[in-house]
Coordinates of C-alpha atoms in Angstrom, one line a residue:
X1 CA 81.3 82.8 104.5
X2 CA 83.2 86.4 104.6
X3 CA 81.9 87.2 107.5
X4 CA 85.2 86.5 109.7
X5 CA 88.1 89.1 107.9
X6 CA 85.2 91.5 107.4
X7 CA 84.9 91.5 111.0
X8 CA 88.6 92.2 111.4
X9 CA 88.5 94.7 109.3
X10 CA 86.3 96.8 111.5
X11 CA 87.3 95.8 114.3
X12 CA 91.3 96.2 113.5
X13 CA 92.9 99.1 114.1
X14 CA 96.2 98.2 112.0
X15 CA 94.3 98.0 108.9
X16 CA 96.5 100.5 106.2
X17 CA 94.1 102.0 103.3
X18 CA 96.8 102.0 100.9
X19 CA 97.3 105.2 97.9
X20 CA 97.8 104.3 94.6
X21 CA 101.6 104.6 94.6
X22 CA 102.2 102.0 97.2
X23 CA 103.8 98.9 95.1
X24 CA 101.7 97.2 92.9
X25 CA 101.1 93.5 91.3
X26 CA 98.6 94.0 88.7
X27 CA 96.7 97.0 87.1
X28 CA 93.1 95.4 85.9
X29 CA 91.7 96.6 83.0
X30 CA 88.2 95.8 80.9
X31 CA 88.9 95.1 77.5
X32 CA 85.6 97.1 75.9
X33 CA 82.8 95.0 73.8
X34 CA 80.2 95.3 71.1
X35 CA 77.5 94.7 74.2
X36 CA 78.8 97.8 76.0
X37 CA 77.8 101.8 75.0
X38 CA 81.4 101.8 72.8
X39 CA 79.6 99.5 70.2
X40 CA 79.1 102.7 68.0
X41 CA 83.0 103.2 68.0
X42 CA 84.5 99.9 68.7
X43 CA 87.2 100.7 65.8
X44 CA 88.5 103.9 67.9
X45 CA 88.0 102.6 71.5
X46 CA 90.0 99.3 70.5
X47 CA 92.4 101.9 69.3
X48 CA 92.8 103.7 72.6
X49 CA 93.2 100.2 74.3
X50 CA 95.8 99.2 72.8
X51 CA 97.8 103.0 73.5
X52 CA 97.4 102.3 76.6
X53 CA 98.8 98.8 77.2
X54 CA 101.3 99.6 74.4
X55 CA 102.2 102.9 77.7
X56 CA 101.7 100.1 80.6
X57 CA 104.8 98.0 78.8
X58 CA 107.9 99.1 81.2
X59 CA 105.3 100.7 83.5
X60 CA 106.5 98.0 86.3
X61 CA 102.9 96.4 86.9
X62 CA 102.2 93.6 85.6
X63 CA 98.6 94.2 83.4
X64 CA 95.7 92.2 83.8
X65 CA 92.5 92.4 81.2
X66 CA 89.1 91.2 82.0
X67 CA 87.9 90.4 78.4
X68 CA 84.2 88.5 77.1
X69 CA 86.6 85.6 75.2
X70 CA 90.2 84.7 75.0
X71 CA 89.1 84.6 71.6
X72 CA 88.1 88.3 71.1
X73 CA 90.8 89.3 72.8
X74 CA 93.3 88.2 70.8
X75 CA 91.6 89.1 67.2
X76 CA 91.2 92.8 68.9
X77 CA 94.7 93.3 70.4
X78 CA 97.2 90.2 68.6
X79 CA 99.9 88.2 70.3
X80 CA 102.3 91.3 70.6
X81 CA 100.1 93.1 73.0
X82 CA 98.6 90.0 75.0
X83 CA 102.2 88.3 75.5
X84 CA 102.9 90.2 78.6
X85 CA 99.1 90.3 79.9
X86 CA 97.1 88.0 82.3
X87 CA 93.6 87.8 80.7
X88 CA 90.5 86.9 82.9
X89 CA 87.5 85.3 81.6
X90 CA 84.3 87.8 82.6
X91 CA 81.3 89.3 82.0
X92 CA 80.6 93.1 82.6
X93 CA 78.3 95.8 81.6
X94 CA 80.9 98.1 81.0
X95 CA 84.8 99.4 81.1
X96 CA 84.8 101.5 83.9
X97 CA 86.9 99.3 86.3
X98 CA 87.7 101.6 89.0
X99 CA 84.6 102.0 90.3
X100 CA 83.4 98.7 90.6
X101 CA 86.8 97.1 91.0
X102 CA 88.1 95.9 94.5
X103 CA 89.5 98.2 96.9
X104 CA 92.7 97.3 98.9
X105 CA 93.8 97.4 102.3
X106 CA 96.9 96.1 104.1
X107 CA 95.9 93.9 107.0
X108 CA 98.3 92.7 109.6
X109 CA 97.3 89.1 108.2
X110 CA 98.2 90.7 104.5
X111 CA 96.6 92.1 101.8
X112 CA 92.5 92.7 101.8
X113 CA 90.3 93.4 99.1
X114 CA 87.1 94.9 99.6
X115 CA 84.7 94.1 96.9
X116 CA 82.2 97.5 97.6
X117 CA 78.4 97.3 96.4
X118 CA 77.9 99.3 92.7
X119 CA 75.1 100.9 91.6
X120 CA 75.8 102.1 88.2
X121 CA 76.8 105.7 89.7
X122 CA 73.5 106.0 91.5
X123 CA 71.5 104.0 89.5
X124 CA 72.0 105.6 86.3
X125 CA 73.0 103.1 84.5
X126 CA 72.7 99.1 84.2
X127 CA 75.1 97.6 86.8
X128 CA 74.4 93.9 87.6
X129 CA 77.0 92.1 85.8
X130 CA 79.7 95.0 86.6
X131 CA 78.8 94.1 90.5
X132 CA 79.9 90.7 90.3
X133 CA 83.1 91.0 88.5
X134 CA 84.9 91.0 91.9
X135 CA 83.1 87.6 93.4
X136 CA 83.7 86.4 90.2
X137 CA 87.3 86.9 89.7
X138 CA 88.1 85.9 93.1
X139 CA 85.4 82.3 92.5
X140 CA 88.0 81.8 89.2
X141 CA 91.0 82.5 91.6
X142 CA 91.9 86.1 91.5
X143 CA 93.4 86.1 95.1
X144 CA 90.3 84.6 96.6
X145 CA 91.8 84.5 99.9
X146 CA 92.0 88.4 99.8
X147 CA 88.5 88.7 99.1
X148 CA 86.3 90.7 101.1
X149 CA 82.3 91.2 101.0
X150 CA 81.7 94.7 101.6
X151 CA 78.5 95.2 99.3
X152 CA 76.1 96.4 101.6
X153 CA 78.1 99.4 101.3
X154 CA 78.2 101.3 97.7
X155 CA 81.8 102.7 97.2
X156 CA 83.0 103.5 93.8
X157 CA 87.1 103.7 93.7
X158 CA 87.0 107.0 91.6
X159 CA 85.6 108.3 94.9
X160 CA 87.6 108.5 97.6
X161 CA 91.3 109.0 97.5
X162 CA 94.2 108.2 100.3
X163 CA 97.7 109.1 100.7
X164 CA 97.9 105.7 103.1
X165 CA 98.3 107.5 106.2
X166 CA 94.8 107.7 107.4
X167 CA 94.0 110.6 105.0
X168 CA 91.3 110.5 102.9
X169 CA 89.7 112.9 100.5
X170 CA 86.4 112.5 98.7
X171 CA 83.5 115.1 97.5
X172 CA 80.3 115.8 99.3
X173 CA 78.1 115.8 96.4
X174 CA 79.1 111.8 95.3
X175 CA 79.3 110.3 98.8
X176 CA 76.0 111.8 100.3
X177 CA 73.9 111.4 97.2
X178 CA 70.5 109.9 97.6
X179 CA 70.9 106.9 95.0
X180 CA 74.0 105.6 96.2
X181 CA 73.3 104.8 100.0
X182 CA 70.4 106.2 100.7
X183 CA 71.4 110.1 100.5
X184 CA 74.0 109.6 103.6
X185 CA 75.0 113.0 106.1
X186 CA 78.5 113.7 106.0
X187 CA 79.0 112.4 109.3
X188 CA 77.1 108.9 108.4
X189 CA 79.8 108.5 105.5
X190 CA 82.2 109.4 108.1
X191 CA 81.6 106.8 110.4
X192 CA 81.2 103.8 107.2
X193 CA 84.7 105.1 105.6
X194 CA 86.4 104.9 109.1
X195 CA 84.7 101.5 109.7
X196 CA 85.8 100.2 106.0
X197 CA 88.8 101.6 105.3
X198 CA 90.2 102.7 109.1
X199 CA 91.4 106.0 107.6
X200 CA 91.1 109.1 110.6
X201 CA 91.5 112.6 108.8
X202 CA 88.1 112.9 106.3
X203 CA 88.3 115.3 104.0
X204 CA 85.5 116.9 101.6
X205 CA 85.6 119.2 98.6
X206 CA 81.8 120.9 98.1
X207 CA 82.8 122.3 94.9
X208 CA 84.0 121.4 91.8
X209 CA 81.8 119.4 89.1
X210 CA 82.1 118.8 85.5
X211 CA 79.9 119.1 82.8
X212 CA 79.5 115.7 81.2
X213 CA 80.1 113.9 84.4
X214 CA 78.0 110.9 85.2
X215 CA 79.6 110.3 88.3
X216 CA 78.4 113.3 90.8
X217 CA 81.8 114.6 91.3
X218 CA 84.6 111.8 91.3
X219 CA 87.3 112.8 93.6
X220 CA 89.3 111.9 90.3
X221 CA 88.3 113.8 88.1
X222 CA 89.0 117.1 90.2
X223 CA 91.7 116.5 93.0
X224 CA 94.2 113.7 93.8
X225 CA 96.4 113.3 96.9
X226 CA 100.2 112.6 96.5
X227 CA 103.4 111.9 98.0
X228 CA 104.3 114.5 100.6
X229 CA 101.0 116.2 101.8
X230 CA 100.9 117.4 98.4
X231 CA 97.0 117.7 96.2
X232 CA 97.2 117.9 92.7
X233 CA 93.6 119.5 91.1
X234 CA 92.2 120.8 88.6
X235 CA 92.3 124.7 87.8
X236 CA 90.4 127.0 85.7
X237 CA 92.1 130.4 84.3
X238 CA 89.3 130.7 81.9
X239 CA 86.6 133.6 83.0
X240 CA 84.6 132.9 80.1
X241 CA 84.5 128.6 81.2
X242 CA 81.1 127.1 82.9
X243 CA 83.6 125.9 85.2
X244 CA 85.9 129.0 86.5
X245 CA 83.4 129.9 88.9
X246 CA 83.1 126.4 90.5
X247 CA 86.8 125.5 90.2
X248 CA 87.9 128.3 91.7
X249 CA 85.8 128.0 94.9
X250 CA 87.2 124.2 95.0
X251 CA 90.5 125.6 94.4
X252 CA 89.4 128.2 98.0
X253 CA 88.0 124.8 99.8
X254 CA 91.4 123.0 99.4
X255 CA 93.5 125.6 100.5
X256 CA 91.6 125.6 103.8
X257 CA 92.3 121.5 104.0
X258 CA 95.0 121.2 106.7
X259 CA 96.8 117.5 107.3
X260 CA 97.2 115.8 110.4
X261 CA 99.3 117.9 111.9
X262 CA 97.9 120.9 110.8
X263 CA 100.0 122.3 108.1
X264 CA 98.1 123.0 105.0
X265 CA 98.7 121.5 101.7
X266 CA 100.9 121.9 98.9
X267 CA 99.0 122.4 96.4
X268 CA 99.6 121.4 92.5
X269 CA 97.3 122.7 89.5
X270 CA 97.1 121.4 86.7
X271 CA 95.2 123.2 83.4
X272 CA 91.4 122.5 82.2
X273 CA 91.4 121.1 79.1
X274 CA 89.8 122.9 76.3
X275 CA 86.0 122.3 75.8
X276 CA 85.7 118.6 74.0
X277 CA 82.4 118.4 73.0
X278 CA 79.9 115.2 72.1
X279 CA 79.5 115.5 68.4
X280 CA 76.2 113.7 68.5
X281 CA 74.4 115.4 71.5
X282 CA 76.4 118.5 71.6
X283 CA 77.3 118.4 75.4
X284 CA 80.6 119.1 76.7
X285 CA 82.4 115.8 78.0
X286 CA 84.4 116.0 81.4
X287 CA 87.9 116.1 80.0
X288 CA 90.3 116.1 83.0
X289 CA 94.3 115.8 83.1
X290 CA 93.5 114.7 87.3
X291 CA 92.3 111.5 85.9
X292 CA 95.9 110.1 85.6
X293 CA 97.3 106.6 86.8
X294 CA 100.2 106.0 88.9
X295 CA 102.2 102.3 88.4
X296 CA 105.3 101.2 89.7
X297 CA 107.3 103.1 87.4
X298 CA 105.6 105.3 85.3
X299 CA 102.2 107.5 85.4
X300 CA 100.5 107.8 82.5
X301 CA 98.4 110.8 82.0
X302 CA 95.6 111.3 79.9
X303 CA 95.3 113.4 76.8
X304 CA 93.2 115.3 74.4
X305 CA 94.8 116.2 71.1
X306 CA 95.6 119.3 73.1
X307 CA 99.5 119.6 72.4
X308 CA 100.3 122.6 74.8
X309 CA 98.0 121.8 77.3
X310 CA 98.7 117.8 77.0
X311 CA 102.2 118.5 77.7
X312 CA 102.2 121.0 80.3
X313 CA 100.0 118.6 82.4
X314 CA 102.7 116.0 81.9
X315 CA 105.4 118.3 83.0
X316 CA 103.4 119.5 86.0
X317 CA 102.8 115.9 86.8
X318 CA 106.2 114.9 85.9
X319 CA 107.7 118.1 88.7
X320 CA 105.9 116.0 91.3
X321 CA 106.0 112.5 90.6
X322 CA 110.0 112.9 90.4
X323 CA 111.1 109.1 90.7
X324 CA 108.4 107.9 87.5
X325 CA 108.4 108.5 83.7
X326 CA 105.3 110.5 82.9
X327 CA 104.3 109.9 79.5
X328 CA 101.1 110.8 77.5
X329 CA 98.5 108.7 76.7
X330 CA 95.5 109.9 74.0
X331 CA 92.3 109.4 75.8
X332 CA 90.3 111.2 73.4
X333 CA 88.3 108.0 72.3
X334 CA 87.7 107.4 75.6
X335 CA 86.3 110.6 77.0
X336 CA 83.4 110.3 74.2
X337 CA 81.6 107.9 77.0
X338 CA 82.2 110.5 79.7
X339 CA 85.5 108.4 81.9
X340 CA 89.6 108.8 81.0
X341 CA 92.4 106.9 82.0
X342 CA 91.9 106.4 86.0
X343 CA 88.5 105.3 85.5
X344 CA 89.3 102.8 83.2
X345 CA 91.9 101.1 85.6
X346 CA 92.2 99.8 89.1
X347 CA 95.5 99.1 90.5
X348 CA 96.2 96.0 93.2
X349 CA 98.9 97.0 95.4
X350 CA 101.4 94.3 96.2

């Protein structure tokens, strides 16, 4: 049935994967359950939601929530918040939208979006409902004639990054790992990103992890490409960290990165948060100011009850996104199930 644009899409050399600050019409978001891992702190997660569509009013994109009933969505969030959001009927495993939320490309026939196979994060965790949210929404009328079968492919959106001109940066350790695509060579995930998503200049970070992370190394959790042939990542000054050692040979593998032309980059870092820790299991959770979301007007970066650190990330974020308000969000109920901000959003560009 999909088979014609997906054709296209390979075959058409005009096809734009477009960055995260391109114009948007919606920013989705999954409005978390008692059927989903937060039902041990629903109270605090339900909390955090509503910070963070009380920081996406004025942000410029209009909001969209996936919830289980209209119902429990407005005993959880009230009229106030839901006057101003688009709420779509749907059923889901769990929150983390941006990794098994579409993927969009410009088309010279307009706007594409790729609905990418997901795995739970390499079959980790439960995924079936999660990887039918896309055929779902588009079945109920979420721009079905976008809509784009690409799951023979797993693709999460917290992997890969674009700055929409045919760059690309993604890590070696999540893209070539055995339980997503059957443990793909570098080149192999070359040649299906260049296929998919028609972007030319790959590039791959080999270091950089965080403890805590599910994910094997989202891109978005350790460096994110910006306006102006500019990364912004995430640094360690800490000798004494698990993570200085790591960090700092990312920190070497991006300054090697060249663009296009063959400048290199400017490069942006932003601090490590302190060590958050899981106060049931004692392990540290991947806390990450690079797990920020860009809308129309404003980005909205995550943080941690941190105040000096919190704010300097904002500034640093704010010294480079000049033409947005950058304004704080507190993601620490979030981070408890290992994700932040980005992951818990997916933009639509418009």
């Amino acid at each position: 049935m999909h088979s014609h644009p997906m054709k296209k899409i390979i075959d058409h050399t005009r096809c734009t994967f477009l960055p995260e600050w391109a114009p948007q019409q919606a920013v989705l978001l999954t409005l978390p359950h008692a059927d989903t891992d937060w039902a041990y702190m629903l109270t605090e997660i339900h909390d955090c939601y509503r910070g963070i569509l009380r920081a996406l009013r004025g942000c410029g994109s209009p909001v969209h929530l996936l919830v289980r009933s209209r119902k429990e969505a407005d005993e959880v969030l009230g009229a106030d918040l839901l006057c101003d959001v688009t709420l779509h009927v749907a059923d889901f495993n769990d929150t983390w939208i941006r990794d098994y939320g579409p993927l969009t490309i410009s088309s010279p026939t307009g706007l594409l979006t790729l609905d990418f196979g997901f795995n739970g994060w390499g079959l980790k965790f439960a995924s079936d409902r999660d990887n039918l949210v896309n055929l779902n929404m588009a079945r109920e009328g979420f721009m079905p004639e976008c809509y784009v079968n690409q799951r023979d492919f797993v693709l999460e959106g917290g992997s890969v990054e674009t700055d929409g001109r045919g760059t690309l940066l993604t890590t070696t350790r999540c893209l070539c790992s055995p339980n997503r695509n059957g443990g793909l060579t570098k080149d192999e995930a070359e040649a299906e990103l260049r296929r998919r998503l028609n972007v030319e200049h790959i590039l791959w970070l080999d270091h950089g992890a965080l403890a805590g992370d599910d994910t094997d190394s989202h891109i978005d959790t350790l460096a994110r490409l910006a306006p102006h042939d500019t990364i912004i990542y995430t640094g360690c000054a800490d000798h004494d960290d698990e993570h200085f050692h790591d960090l700092r040979l990312m920190a070497e593998n991006l300054r090697a990165m060249r663009t296009p032309a063959g400048n290199p980059f400017n490069l942006v870092e932003l601090p490590l948060p302190d060590a958050i820790f899981d106060e049931e299991e004692g392990i540290r959770l991947p806390a990450t100011y690079a797990n920020y979301l860009i809308t129309n007007r404003k980005v909205l970066v995550p943080s941690y009850g941190q105040p000096q650190k919190d704010e300097l990330a904002r500034l640093i974020l704010e010294s480079v996104f000049t033409d947005h308000t950058v304004e704080s969000v507190d993601c620490r109920a979030l981070i408890r199930q290992h994700g932040s901000l980005h992951c818990a959003t997916m933009q639509i560009p418009s």
